Coordinates of C-alpha atoms in Angstrom, one line a residue:
M1484 CA -122.5 123.9 -68.6
N1485 CA -121.0 120.3 -68.3
L1486 CA -124.5 118.9 -68.6
K1487 CA -125.2 121.0 -71.5
T1488 CA -121.9 119.6 -73.0
L1489 CA -122.7 116.2 -72.0
L1490 CA -125.9 116.2 -73.5
S1491 CA -125.2 117.9 -76.6
S1492 CA -122.4 115.2 -77.1
V1493 CA -124.5 112.2 -76.7
L1494 CA -127.3 113.5 -78.9
V1495 CA -124.4 114.1 -81.6
L1496 CA -122.9 110.5 -81.0
L1497 CA -125.6 108.3 -80.8
P1498 CA -127.3 108.5 -84.6
L1499 CA -123.3 107.8 -85.7
S1500 CA -123.1 104.9 -83.3
A1501 CA -126.4 103.4 -84.7
F1502 CA -125.3 103.9 -88.2
A1503 CA -121.5 102.5 -87.6
A1504 CA -123.2 99.2 -86.4
P1505 CA -122.6 96.1 -88.2
Q1506 CA -126.1 95.3 -89.9
T1507 CA -126.3 91.2 -89.4
S1508 CA -128.7 90.0 -92.7
S1509 CA -128.7 86.3 -91.5
G1510 CA -125.5 85.3 -93.4
V1511 CA -126.2 87.4 -96.5
I1512 CA -123.4 89.2 -97.7
R1513 CA -124.6 92.4 -99.9
F1514 CA -122.4 94.8 -102.4
T1515 CA -123.3 98.4 -103.6
G1516 CA -121.8 100.2 -106.7
Q1517 CA -121.1 99.8 -110.2
I1518 CA -119.3 97.8 -112.6
V1519 CA -116.8 100.5 -114.1
D1520 CA -115.0 98.6 -116.8
S1521 CA -115.3 94.5 -117.8
G1522 CA -112.9 92.0 -117.1
C1523 CA -110.3 91.3 -119.7
E1524 CA -110.4 88.0 -121.7
V1525 CA -107.0 86.3 -121.7
G1526 CA -106.4 83.4 -123.9
R1527 CA -103.7 81.4 -126.2
V1528 CA -102.0 83.5 -129.1
G1529 CA -104.6 83.8 -131.8
S1530 CA -107.6 82.2 -129.8
L1531 CA -109.7 85.6 -128.8
A1532 CA -112.8 86.7 -131.5
S1533 CA -111.7 90.6 -130.8
S1534 CA -109.2 92.0 -132.8
A1535 CA -108.6 94.6 -130.4
S1536 CA -105.6 92.6 -128.3
R1537 CA -101.9 92.6 -127.0
Q1538 CA -99.6 89.8 -126.3
I1539 CA -97.8 89.3 -123.2
E1540 CA -95.0 87.0 -123.2
L1541 CA -94.5 85.2 -120.1
Q1542 CA -91.0 83.7 -120.8
P1543 CA -89.7 82.5 -124.5
G1544 CA -92.1 80.9 -126.1
V1545 CA -94.7 81.6 -124.1
K1546 CA -97.2 84.5 -125.2
L1547 CA -100.7 85.1 -124.1
D1548 CA -103.6 87.2 -125.9
V1549 CA -105.1 89.9 -123.6
D1550 CA -108.3 91.2 -124.9
T1551 CA -108.2 95.1 -124.6
Y1552 CA -111.7 96.4 -126.6
R1553 CA -113.4 98.6 -124.0
N1554 CA -112.6 96.8 -120.8
A1555 CA -110.2 97.2 -117.8
C1556 CA -107.0 96.2 -120.1
S1557 CA -107.8 98.4 -122.9
H1558 CA -105.4 101.3 -121.2
Q1559 CA -101.3 100.0 -120.4
A1560 CA -102.0 98.9 -116.9
L1561 CA -102.8 95.0 -116.7
P1562 CA -105.3 94.2 -113.5
F1563 CA -104.0 91.0 -113.0
S1564 CA -100.7 89.1 -112.7
V1565 CA -99.4 86.1 -114.5
T1566 CA -97.2 83.3 -113.7
Y1567 CA -96.1 80.4 -115.6
Q1568 CA -94.8 76.9 -114.3
A1569 CA -93.6 74.5 -116.8
L1570 CA -94.5 70.8 -115.9
K1571 CA -91.8 68.5 -115.4
T1572 CA -93.3 66.1 -117.5
S1573 CA -93.4 68.0 -120.3
T1574 CA -91.0 70.5 -122.3
D1575 CA -93.4 72.4 -123.9
N1576 CA -96.4 72.4 -121.7
G1577 CA -97.3 74.3 -118.3
I1578 CA -99.6 75.8 -116.0
V1579 CA -100.3 79.4 -116.2
T1580 CA -101.9 81.4 -113.3
I1581 CA -103.9 84.8 -113.8
T1582 CA -104.7 86.2 -110.4
Y1583 CA -106.4 89.5 -110.5
L1584 CA -105.7 92.2 -108.4

């Protein structure tokens, strides 16, 4: 009885362990899947070609346009975070960092 149980367990687990093992392709990374939504174009206010956009205010006087026409930003959620850091040498210039989630 124990031999039958052991043999059946090995026959079930052996194929699973072969598929679970990492596959090496000499340094090549492969991705599978599909792109569901295209990315969002972000730019200065008035710089986007699309008429479907919304504005994000980073701080008073600093705004960005986000293209919302048939892409990942077309709903209320934005798939990125935006930060603004003013430059010490200028009062009206700064660095905008966009980080996609």
